[in-house]
mmCIF file with all atom_site columns, C-alpha atoms in Angstrom:
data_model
loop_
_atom_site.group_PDB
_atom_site.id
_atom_site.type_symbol
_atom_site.label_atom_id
_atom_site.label_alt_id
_atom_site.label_comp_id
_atom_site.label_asym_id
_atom_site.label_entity_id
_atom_site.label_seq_id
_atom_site.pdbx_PDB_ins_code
_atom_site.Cartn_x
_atom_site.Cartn_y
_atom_site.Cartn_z
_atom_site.occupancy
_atom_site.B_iso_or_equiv
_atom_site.pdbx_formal_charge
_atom_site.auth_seq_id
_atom_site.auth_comp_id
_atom_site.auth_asym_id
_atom_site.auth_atom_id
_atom_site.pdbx_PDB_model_num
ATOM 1   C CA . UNK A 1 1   ? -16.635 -13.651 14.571  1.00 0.00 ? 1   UNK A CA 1
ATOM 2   C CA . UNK A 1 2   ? -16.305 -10.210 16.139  1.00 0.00 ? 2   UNK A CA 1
ATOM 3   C CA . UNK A 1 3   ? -14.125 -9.238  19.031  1.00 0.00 ? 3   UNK A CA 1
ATOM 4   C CA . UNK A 1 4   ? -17.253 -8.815  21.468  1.00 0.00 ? 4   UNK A CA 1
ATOM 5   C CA . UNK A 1 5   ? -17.250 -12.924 21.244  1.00 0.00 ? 5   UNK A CA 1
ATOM 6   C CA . UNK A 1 6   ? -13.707 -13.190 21.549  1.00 0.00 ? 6   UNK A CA 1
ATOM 7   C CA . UNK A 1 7   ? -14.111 -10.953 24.295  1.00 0.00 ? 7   UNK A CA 1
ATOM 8   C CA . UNK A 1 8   ? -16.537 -12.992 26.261  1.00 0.00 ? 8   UNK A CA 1
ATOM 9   C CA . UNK A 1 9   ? -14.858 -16.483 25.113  1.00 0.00 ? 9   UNK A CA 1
ATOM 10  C CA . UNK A 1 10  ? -11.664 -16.044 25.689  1.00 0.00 ? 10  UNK A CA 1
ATOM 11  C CA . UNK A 1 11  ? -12.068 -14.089 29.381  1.00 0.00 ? 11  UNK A CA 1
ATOM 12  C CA . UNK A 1 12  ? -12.013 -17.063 31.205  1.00 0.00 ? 12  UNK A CA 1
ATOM 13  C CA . UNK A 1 13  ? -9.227  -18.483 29.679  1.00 0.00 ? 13  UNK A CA 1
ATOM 14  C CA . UNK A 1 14  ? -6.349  -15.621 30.068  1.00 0.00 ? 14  UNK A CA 1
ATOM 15  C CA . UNK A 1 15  ? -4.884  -12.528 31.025  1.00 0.00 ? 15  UNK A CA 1
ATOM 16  C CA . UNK A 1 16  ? -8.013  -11.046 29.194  1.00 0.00 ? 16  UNK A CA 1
ATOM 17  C CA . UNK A 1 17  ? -6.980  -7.229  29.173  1.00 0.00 ? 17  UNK A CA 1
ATOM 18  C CA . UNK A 1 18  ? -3.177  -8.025  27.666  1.00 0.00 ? 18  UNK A CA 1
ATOM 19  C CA . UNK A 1 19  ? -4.850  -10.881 24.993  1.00 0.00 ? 19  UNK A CA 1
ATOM 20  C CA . UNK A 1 20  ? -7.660  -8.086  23.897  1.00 0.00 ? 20  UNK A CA 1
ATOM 21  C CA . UNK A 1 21  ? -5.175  -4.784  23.221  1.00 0.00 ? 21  UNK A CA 1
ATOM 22  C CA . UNK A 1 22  ? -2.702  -7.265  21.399  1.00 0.00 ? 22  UNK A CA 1
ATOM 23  C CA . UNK A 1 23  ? -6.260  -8.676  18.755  1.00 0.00 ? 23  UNK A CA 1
ATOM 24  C CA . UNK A 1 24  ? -7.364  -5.772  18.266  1.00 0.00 ? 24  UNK A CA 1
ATOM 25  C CA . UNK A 1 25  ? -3.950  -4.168  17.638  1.00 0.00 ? 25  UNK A CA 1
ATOM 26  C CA . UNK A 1 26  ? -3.876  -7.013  15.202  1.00 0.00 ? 26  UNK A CA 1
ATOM 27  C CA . UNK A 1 27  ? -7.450  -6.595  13.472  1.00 0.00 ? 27  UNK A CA 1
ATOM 28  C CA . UNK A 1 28  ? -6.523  -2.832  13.446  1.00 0.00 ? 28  UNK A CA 1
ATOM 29  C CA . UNK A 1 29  ? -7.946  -1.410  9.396   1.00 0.00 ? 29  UNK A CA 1
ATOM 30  C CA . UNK A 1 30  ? -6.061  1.282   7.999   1.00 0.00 ? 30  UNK A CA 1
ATOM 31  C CA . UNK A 1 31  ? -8.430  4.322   8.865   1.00 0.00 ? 31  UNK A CA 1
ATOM 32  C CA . UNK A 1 32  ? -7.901  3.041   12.662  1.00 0.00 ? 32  UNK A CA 1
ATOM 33  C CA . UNK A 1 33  ? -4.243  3.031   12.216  1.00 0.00 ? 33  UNK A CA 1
ATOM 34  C CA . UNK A 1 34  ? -4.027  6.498   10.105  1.00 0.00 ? 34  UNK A CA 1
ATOM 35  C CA . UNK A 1 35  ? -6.021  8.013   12.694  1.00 0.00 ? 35  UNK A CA 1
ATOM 36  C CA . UNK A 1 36  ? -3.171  6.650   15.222  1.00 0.00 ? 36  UNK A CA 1
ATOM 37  C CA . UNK A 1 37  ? -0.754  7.978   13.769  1.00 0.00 ? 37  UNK A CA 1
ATOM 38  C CA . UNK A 1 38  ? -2.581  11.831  12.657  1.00 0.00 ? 38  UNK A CA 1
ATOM 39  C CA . UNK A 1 39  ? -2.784  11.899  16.576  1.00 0.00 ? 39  UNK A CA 1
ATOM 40  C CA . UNK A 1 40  ? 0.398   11.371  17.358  1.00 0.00 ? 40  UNK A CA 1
ATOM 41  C CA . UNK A 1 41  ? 2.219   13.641  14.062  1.00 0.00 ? 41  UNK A CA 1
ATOM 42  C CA . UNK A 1 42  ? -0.215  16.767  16.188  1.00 0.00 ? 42  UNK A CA 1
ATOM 43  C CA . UNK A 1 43  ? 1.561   16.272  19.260  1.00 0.00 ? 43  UNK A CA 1
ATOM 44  C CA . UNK A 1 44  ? 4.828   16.143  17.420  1.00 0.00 ? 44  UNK A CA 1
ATOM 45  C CA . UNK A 1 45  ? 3.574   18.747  15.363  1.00 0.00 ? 45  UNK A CA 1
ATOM 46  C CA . UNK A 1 46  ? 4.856   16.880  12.111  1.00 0.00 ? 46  UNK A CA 1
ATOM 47  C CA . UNK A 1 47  ? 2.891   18.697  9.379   1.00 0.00 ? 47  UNK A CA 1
ATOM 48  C CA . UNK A 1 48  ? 4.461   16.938  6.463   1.00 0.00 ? 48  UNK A CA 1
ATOM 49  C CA . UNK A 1 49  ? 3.425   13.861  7.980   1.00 0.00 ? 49  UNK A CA 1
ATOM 50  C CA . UNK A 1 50  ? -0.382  15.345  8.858   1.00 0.00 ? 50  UNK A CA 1
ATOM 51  C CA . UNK A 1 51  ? -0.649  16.296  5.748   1.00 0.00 ? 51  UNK A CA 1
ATOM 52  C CA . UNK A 1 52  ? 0.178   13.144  4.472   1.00 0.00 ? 52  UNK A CA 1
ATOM 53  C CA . UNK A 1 53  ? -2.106  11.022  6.699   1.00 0.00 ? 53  UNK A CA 1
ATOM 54  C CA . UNK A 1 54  ? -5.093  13.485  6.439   1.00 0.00 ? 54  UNK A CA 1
ATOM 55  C CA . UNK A 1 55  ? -4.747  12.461  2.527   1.00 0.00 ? 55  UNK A CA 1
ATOM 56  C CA . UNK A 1 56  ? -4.821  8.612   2.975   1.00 0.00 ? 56  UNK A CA 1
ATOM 57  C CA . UNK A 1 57  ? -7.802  9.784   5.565   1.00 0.00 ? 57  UNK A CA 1
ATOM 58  C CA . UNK A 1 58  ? -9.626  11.234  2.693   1.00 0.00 ? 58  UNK A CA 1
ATOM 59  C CA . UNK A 1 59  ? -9.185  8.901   0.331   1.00 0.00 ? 59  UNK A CA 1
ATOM 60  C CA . UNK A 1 60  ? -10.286 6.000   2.431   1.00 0.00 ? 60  UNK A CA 1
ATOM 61  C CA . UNK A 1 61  ? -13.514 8.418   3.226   1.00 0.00 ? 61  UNK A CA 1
ATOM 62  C CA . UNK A 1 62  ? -14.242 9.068   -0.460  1.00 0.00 ? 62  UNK A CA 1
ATOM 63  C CA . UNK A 1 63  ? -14.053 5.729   -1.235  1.00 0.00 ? 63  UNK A CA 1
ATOM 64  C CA . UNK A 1 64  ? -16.156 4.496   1.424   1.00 0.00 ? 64  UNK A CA 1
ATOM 65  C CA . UNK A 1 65  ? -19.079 7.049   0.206   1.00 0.00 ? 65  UNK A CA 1
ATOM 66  C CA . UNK A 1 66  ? -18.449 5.868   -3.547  1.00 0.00 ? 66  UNK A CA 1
ATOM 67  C CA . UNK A 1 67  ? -18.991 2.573   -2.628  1.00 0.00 ? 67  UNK A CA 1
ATOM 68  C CA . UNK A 1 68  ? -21.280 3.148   0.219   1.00 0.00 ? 68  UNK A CA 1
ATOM 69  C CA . UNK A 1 69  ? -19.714 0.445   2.407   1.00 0.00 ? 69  UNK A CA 1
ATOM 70  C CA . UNK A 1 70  ? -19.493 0.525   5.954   1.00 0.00 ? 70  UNK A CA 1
ATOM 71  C CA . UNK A 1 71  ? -15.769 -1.009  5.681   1.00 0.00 ? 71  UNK A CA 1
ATOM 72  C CA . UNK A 1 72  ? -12.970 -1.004  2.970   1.00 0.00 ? 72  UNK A CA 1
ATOM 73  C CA . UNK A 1 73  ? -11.570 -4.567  2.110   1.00 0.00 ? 73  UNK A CA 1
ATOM 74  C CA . UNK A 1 74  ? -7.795  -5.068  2.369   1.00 0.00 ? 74  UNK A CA 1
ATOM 75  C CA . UNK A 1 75  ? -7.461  -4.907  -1.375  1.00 0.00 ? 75  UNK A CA 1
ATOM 76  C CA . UNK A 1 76  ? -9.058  -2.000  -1.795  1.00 0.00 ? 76  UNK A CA 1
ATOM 77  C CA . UNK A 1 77  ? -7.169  -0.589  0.834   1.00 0.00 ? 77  UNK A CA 1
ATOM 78  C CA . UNK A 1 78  ? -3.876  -1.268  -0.980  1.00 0.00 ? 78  UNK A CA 1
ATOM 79  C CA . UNK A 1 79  ? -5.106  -0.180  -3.806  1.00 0.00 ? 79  UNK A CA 1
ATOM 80  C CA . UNK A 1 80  ? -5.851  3.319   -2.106  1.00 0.00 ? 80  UNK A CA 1
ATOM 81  C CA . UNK A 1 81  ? -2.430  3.923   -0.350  1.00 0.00 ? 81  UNK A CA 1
ATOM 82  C CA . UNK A 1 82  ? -0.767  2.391   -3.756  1.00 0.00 ? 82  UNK A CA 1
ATOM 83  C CA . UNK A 1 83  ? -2.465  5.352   -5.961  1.00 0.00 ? 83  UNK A CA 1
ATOM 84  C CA . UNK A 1 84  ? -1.699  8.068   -3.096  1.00 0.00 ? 84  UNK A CA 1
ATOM 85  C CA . UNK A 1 85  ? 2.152   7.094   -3.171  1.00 0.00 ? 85  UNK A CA 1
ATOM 86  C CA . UNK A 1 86  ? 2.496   6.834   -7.174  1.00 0.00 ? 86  UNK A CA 1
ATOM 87  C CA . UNK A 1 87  ? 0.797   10.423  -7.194  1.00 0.00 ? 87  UNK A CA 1
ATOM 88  C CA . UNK A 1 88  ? 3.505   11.872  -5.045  1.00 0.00 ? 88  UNK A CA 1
ATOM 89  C CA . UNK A 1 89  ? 6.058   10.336  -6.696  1.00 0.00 ? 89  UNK A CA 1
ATOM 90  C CA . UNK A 1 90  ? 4.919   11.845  -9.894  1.00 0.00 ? 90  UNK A CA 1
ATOM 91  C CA . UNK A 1 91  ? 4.354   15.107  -8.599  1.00 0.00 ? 91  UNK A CA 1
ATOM 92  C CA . UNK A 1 92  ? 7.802   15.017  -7.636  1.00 0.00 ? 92  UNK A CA 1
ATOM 93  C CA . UNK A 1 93  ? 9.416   13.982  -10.795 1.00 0.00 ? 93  UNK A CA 1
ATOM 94  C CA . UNK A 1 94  ? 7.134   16.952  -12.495 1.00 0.00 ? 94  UNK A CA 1
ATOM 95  C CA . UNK A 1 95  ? 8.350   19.383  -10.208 1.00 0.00 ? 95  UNK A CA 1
ATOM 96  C CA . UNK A 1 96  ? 11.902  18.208  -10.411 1.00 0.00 ? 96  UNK A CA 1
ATOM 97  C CA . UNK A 1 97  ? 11.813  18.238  -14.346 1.00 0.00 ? 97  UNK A CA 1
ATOM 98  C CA . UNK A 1 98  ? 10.295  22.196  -13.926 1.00 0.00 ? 98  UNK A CA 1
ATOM 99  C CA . UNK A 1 99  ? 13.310  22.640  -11.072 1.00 0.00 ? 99  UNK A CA 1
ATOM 100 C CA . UNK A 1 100 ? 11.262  23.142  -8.374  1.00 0.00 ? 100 UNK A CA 1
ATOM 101 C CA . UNK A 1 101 ? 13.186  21.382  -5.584  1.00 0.00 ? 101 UNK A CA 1
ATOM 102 C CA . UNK A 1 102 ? 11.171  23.527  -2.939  1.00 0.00 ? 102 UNK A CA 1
ATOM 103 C CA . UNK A 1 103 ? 8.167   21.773  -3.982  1.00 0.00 ? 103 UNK A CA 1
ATOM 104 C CA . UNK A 1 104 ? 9.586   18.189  -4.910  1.00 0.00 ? 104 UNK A CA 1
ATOM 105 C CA . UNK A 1 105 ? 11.356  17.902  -1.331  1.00 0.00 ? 105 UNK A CA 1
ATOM 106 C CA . UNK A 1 106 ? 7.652   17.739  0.263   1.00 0.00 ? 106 UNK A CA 1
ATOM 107 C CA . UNK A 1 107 ? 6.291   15.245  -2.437  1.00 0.00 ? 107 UNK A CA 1
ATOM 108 C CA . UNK A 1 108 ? 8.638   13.015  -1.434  1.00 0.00 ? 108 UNK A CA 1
ATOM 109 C CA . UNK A 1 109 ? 8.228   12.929  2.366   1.00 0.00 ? 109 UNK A CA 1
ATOM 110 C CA . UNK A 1 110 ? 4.695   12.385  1.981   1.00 0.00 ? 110 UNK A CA 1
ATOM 111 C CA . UNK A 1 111 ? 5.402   9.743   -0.331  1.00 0.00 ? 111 UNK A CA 1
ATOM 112 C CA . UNK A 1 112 ? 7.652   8.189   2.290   1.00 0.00 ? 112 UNK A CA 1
ATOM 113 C CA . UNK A 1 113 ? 5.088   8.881   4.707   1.00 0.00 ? 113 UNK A CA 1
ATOM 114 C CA . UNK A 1 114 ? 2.335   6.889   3.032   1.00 0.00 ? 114 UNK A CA 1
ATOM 115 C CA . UNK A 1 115 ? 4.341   4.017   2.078   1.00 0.00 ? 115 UNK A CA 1
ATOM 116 C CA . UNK A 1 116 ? 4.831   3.246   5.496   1.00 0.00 ? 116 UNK A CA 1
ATOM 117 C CA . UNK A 1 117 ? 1.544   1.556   4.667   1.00 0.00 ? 117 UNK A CA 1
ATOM 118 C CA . UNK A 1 118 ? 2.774   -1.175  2.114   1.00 0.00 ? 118 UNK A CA 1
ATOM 119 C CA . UNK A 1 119 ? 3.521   -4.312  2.320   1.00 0.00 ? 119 UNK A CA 1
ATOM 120 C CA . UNK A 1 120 ? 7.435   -4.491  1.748   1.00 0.00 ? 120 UNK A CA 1
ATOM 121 C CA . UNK A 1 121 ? 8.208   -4.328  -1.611  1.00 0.00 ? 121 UNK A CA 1
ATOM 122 C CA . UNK A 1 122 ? 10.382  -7.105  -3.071  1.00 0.00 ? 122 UNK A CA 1
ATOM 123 C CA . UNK A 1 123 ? 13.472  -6.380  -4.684  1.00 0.00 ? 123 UNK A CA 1
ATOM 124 C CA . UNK A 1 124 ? 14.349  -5.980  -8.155  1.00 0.00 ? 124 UNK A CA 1
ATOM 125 C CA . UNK A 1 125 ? 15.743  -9.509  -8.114  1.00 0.00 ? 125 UNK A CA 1
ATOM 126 C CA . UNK A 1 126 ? 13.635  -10.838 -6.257  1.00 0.00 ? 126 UNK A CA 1
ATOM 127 C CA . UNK A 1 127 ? 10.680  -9.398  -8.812  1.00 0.00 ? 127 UNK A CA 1
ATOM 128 C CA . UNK A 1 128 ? 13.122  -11.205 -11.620 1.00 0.00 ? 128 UNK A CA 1
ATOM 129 C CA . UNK A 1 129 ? 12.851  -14.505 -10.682 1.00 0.00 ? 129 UNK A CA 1
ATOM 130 C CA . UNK A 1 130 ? 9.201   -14.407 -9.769  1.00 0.00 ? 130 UNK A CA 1
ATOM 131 C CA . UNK A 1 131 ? 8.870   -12.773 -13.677 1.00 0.00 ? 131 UNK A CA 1
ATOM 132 C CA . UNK A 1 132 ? 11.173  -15.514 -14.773 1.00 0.00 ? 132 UNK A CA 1
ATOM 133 C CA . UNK A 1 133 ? 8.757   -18.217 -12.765 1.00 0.00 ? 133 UNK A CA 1
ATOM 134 C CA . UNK A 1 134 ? 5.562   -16.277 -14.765 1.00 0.00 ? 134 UNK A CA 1
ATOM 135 C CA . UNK A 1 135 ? 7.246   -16.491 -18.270 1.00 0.00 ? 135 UNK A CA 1
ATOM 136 C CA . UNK A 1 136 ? 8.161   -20.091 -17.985 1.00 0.00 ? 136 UNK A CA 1
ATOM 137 C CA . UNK A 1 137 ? 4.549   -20.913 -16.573 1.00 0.00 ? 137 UNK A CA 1
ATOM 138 C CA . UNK A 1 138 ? 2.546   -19.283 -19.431 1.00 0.00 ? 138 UNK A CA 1
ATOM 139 C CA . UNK A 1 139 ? 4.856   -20.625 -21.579 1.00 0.00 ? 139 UNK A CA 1
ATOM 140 C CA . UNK A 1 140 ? 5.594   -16.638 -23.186 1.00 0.00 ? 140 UNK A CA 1
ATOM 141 C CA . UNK A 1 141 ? 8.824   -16.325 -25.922 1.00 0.00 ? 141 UNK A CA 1
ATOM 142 C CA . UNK A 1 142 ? 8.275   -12.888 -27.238 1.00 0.00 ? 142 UNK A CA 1
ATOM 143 C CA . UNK A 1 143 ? 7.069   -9.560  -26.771 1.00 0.00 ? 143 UNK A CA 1
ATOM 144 C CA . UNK A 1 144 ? 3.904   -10.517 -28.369 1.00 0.00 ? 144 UNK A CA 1
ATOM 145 C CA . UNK A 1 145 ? 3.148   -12.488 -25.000 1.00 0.00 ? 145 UNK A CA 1
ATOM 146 C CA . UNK A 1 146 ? 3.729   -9.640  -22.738 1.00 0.00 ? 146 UNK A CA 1
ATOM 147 C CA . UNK A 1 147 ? 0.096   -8.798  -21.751 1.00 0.00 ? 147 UNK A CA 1
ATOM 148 C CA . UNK A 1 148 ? -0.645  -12.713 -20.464 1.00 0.00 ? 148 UNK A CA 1
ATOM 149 C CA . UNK A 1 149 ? 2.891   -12.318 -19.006 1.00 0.00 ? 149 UNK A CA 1
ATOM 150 C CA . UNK A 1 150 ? 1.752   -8.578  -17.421 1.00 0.00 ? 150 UNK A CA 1
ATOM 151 C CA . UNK A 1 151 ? -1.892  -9.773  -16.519 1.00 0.00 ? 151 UNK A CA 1
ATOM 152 C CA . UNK A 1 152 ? -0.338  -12.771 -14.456 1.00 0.00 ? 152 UNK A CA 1
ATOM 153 C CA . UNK A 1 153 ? 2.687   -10.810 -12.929 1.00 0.00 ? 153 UNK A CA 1
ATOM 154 C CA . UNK A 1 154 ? 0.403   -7.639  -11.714 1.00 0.00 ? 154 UNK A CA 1
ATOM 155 C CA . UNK A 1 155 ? -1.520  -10.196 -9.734  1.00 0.00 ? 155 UNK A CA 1
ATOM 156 C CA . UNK A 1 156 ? 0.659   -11.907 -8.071  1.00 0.00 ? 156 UNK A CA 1
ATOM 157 C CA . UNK A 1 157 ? 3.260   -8.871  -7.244  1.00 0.00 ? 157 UNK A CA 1
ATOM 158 C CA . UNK A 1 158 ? -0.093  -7.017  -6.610  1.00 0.00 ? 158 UNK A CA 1
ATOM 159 C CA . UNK A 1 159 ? 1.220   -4.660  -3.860  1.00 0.00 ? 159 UNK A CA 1
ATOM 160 C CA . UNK A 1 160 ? 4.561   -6.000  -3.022  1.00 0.00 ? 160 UNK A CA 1
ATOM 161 C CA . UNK A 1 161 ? 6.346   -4.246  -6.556  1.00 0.00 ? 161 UNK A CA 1
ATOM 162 C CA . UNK A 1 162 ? 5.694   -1.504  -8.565  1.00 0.00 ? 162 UNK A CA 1
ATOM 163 C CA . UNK A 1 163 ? 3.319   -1.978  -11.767 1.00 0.00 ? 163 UNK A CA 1
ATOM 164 C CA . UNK A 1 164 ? 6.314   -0.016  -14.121 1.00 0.00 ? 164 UNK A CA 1
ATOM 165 C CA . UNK A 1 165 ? 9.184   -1.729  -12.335 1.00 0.00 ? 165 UNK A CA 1
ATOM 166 C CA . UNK A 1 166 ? 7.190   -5.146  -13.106 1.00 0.00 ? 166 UNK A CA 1
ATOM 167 C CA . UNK A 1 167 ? 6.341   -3.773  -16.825 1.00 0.00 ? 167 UNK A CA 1
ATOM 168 C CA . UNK A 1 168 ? 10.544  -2.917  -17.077 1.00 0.00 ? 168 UNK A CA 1
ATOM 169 C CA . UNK A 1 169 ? 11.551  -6.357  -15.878 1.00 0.00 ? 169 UNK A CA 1
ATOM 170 C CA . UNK A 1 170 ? 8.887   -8.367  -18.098 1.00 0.00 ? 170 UNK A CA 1
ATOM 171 C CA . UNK A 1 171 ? 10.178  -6.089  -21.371 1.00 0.00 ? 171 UNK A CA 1
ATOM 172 C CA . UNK A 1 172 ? 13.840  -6.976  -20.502 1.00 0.00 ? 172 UNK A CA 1
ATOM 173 C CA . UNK A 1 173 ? 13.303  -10.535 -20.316 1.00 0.00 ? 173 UNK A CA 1
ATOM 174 C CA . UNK A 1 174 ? 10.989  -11.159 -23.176 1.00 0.00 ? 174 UNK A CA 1
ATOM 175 C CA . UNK A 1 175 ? 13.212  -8.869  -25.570 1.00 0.00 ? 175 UNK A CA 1
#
């Protein structure tokens, strides 16, 4: 149903103008809430953090015009801010490795920037037990099993863990 029903629905009912900013704050997508947040890093003239946002901006752009769809699904969304963060964090470890703090330093804040995006991310024990749950409910017992146990984990931790964090945690506990 789309808010112009709500809208018309629900005016007679409440405070109309406090109920409608607080749905669509709520039904707010991603682009809507980068583009938030671009405008307010130029009035604090943040550029790490513009730069930052004007990447997830582009991303979500380019993968609107690859898929030619009018609006990204949540998943693919995820998916999106997921690959921008792991870039950065890469990036950061390369330049690190090559000593290049001067270059690392801003990697990381736009990493930090982006994940802001996220879900929260469980914790490392947290991501044990739930690996511990997988392994005893497709019955794995070696490291011959770790792709079912890998297939099942990535989808249910999809976006609330790391893919190598879950991939470290599955190896431990199957070794």
């Amino acid at each position: 149903m789309k808010i112009a029903n709500f809208e018309r629905i629900l005016s007679g009912f409440f405070d109309f103008k406090i109920l409608s900013s607080h749905f669509k704050f709520i039904t707010m997508s991603l682009e809507k809430d980068v583009m938030t947040q671009m405008k307010a890093a130029m009035k604090a003239k943040d550029s790490a953090a513009l730069e930052a946002l004007r990447a997830v901006k582009g991303a979500i752009l380019l993968a609107k015009t690859e898929n030619s769809q009018q609006e990204l699904t949540e998943d693919q969304e995820l998916k999106i801010v997921q690959k921008l963060v792991k870039q950065r964090k890469d990036s950061a470890q390369v330049y690190r490795e090559q000593n290049r703090e001067d270059l690392a330093v801003p990697e990381e804040q736009q990493a930090e920037v982006i994940s802001q995006f996220l879900p929260e991310q469980l914790s490392e024990a947290e991501i044990e037990a739930k690996v511990e749950e997988i392994i005893a409910k497709t019955g794995a017992d070696g490291m011959k099993d770790m792709g079912k146990v890998m297939g099942v984990a990535s989808q249910e931790l999809a976006g609330k863990a790391d893919g190598k964090t879950i991939s470290l945690i599955v190896k431990k506990k199957l070794a």
